[in-house]
CSV table of C-alpha atoms in Angstrom, one decimal:
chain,number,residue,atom,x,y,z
F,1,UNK,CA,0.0,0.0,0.0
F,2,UNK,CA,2.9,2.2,0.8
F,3,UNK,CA,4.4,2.0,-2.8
F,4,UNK,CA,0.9,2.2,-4.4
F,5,UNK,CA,0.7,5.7,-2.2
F,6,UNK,CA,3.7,7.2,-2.7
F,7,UNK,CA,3.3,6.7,-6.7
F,8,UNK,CA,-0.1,8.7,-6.3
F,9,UNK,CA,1.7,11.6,-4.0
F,10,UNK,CA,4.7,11.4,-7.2
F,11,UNK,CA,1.9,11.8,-10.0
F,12,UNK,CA,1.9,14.5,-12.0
F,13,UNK,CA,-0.7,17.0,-11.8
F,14,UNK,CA,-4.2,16.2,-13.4
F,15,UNK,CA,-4.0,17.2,-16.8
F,16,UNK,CA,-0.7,16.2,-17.6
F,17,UNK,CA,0.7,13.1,-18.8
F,18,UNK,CA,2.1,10.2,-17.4
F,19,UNK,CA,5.5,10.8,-19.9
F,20,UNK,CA,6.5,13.7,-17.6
F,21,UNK,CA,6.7,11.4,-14.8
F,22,UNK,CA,7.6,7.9,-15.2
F,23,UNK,CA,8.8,7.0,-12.2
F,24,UNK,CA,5.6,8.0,-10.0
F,25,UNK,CA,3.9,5.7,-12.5
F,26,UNK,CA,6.2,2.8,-12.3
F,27,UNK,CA,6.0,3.1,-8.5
F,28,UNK,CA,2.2,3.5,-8.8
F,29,UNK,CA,2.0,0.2,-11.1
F,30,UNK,CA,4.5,-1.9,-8.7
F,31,UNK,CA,2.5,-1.2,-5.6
F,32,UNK,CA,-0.4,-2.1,-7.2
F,33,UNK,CA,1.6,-5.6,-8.3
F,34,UNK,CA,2.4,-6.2,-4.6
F,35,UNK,CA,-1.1,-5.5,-3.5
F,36,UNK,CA,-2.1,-8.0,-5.6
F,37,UNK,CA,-0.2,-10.6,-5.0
F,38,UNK,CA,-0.8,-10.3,-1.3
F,39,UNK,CA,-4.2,-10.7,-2.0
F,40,UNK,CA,-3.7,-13.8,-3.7
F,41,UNK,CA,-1.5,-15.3,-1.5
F,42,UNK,CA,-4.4,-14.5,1.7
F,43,UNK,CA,-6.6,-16.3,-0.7
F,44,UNK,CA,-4.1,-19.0,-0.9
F,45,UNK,CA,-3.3,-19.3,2.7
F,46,UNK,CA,-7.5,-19.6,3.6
F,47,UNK,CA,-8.3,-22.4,0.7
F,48,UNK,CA,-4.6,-24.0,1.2
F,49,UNK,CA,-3.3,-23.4,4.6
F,50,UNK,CA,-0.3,-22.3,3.1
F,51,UNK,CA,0.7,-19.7,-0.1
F,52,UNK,CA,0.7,-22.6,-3.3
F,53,UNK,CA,1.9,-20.5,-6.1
F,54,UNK,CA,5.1,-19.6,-4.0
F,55,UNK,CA,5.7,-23.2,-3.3
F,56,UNK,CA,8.0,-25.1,-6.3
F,57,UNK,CA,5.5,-27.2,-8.9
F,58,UNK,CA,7.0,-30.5,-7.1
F,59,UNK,CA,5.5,-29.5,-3.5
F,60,UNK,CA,2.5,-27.5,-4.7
F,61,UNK,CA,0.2,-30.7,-3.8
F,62,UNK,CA,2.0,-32.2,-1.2
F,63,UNK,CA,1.1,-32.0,3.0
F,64,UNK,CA,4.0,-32.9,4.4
F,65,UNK,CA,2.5,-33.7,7.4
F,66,UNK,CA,-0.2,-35.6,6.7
F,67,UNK,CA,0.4,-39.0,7.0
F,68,UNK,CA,1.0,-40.6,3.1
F,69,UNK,CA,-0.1,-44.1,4.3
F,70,UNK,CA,-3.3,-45.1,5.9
F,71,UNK,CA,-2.8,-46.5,9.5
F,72,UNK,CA,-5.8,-47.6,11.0
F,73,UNK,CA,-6.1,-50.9,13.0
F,74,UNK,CA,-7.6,-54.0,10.9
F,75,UNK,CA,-11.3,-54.6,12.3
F,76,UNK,CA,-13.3,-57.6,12.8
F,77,UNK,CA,-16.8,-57.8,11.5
F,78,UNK,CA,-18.9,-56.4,14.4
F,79,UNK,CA,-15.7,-54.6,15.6
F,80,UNK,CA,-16.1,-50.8,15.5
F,81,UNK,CA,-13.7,-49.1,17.8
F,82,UNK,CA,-13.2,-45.9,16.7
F,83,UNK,CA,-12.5,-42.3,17.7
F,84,UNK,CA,-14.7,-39.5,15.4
F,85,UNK,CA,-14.6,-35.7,15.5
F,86,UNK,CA,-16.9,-33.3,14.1
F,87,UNK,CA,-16.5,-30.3,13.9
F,88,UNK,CA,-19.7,-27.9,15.3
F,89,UNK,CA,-21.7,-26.7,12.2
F,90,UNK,CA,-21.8,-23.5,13.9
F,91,UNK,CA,-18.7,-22.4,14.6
F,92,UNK,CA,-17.9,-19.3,12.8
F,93,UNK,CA,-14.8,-18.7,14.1
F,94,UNK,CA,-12.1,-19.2,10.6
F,95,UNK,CA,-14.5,-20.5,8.6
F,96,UNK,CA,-12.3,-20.6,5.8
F,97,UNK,CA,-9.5,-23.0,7.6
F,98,UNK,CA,-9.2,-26.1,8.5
F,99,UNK,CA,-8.6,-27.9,11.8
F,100,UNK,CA,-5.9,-30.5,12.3
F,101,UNK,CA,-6.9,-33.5,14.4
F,102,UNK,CA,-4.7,-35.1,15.8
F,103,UNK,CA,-4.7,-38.6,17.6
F,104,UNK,CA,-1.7,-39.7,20.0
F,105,UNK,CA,0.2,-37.3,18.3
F,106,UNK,CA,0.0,-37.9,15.1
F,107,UNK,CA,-2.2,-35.7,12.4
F,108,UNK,CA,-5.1,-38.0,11.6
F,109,UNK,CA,-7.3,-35.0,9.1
F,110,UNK,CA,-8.7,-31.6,8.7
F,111,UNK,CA,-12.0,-30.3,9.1
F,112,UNK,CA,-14.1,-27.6,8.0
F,113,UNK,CA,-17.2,-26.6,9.6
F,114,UNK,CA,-19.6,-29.7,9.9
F,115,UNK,CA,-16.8,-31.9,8.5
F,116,UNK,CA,-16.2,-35.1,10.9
F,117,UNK,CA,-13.1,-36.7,10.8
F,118,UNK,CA,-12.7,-40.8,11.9
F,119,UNK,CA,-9.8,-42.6,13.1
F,120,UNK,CA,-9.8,-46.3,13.8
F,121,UNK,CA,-8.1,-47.0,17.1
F,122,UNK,CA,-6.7,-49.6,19.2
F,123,UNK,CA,-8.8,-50.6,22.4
F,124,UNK,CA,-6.9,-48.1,25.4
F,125,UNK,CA,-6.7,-44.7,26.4
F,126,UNK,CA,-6.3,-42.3,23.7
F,127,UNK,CA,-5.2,-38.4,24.0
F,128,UNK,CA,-7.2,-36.2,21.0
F,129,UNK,CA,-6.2,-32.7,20.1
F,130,UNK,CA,-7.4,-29.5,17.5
F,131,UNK,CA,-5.3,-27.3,16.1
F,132,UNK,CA,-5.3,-24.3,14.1
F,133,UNK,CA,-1.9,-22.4,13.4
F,134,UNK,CA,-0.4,-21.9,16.8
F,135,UNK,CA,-3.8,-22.3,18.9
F,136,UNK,CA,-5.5,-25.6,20.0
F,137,UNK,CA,-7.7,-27.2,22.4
F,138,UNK,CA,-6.7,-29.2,25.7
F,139,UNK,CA,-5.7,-32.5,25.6
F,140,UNK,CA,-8.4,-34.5,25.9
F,141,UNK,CA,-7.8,-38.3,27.2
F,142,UNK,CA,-10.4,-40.8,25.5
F,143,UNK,CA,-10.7,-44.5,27.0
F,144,UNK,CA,-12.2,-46.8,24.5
F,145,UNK,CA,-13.1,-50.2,24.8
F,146,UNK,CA,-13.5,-53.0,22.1
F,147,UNK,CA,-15.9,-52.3,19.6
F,148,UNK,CA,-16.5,-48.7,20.8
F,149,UNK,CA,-16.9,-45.4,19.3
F,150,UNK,CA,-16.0,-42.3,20.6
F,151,UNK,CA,-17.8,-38.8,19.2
F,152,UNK,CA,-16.1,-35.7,20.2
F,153,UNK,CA,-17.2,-32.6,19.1
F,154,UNK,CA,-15.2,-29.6,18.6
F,155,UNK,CA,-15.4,-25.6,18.0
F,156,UNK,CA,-14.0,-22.2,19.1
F,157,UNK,CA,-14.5,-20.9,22.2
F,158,UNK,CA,-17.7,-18.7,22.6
F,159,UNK,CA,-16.8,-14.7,21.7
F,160,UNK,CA,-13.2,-15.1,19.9
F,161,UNK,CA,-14.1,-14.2,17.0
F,162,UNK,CA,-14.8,-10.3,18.5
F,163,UNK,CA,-11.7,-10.5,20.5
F,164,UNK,CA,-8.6,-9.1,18.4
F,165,UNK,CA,-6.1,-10.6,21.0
F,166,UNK,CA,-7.3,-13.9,21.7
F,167,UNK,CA,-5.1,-16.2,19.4
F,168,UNK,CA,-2.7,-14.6,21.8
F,169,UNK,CA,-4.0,-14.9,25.8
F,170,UNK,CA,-5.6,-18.2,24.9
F,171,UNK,CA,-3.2,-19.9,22.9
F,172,UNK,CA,-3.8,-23.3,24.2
F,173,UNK,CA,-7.7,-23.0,24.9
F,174,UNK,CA,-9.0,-21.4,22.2
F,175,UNK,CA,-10.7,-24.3,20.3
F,176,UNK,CA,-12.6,-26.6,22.4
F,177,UNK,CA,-13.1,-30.4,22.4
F,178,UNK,CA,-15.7,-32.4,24.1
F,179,UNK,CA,-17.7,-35.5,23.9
F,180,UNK,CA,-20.8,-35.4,21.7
């Protein structure tokens, strides 16, 4: 924006042509370039989680930390023990992002709003997280038994999306996760 308003402030006076002053229209067209492109790249960074046409052709479609393989638990016929999260249809805090979910550790999927993500698990005690950028939710410690399933529902906390600091003073409870 800077560039784009010191080529205005360089202009020559209405009436005249832009030959009399080249450089307040080159620096008028280059901040106009890099107000564009930081558009795109917001755009980007709300579809993609992350600025694609920045990224060389060979990573544009790859998540590096998503896991490549699947690793879920081979199931019986009536076996069914799993661990699902949805995320709350109403949550209208970055609506355009996705939450990671993450089981044990490890980055299981994304969701958008009303999206539900599933993870076959191993009978035992389980610990489930949501992220988004820096914030996430507590910890939450899931005991399932065989053939169970677990729904846990998540969403931001009531009132963050009026408060310009709170990605800041509630880093680490700013989403919330809790059993459907």
């Amino acid at each position: 924006m800077t560039l784009l308003l010191l080529g205005g402030a360089w202009l020559p006076p209405q009436g005249s042509t832009a030959k009399e002053n080249p450089l307040a229209l080159g620096v008028a067209a280059l901040g106009l370039a890099v107000f564009f492109a930081g558009f795109l790249a917001q755009l980007s960074i709300g579809f993609f989680g992350r600025p694609r046409f920045f990224l060389p052709r060979p990573f544009r479609g790859v998540k590096p930390d998503v896991p490549t393989a699947p690793t879920s638990v081979p199931r019986g016929k009536g076996d069914m023990t799993e661990i699902s999260v949805r995320r709350d249809e109403a949550d209208s805090y970055a609506q355009l992002r996705r939450y990671k979910v993450y089981v044990d550790g490890e980055r299981v999927g994304d969701l958008r709003p009303g999206e539900t993500c599933q993870r076959a698990v191993s009978p035992g005690m389980h610990t489930v997280q949501v992220k988004i950028s820096w914030c996430s939710s507590p910890s939450l410690s899931v005991g399932v038994s065989e053939g169970e399933r677990h729904e846990l529902v998540c969403r931001a906390v009531p009132g963050v999306e009026s408060d310009p600091v709170a990605m800041f003073t509630r880093r680490h409870d700013l989403l919330t996760l809790r059993r459907a």
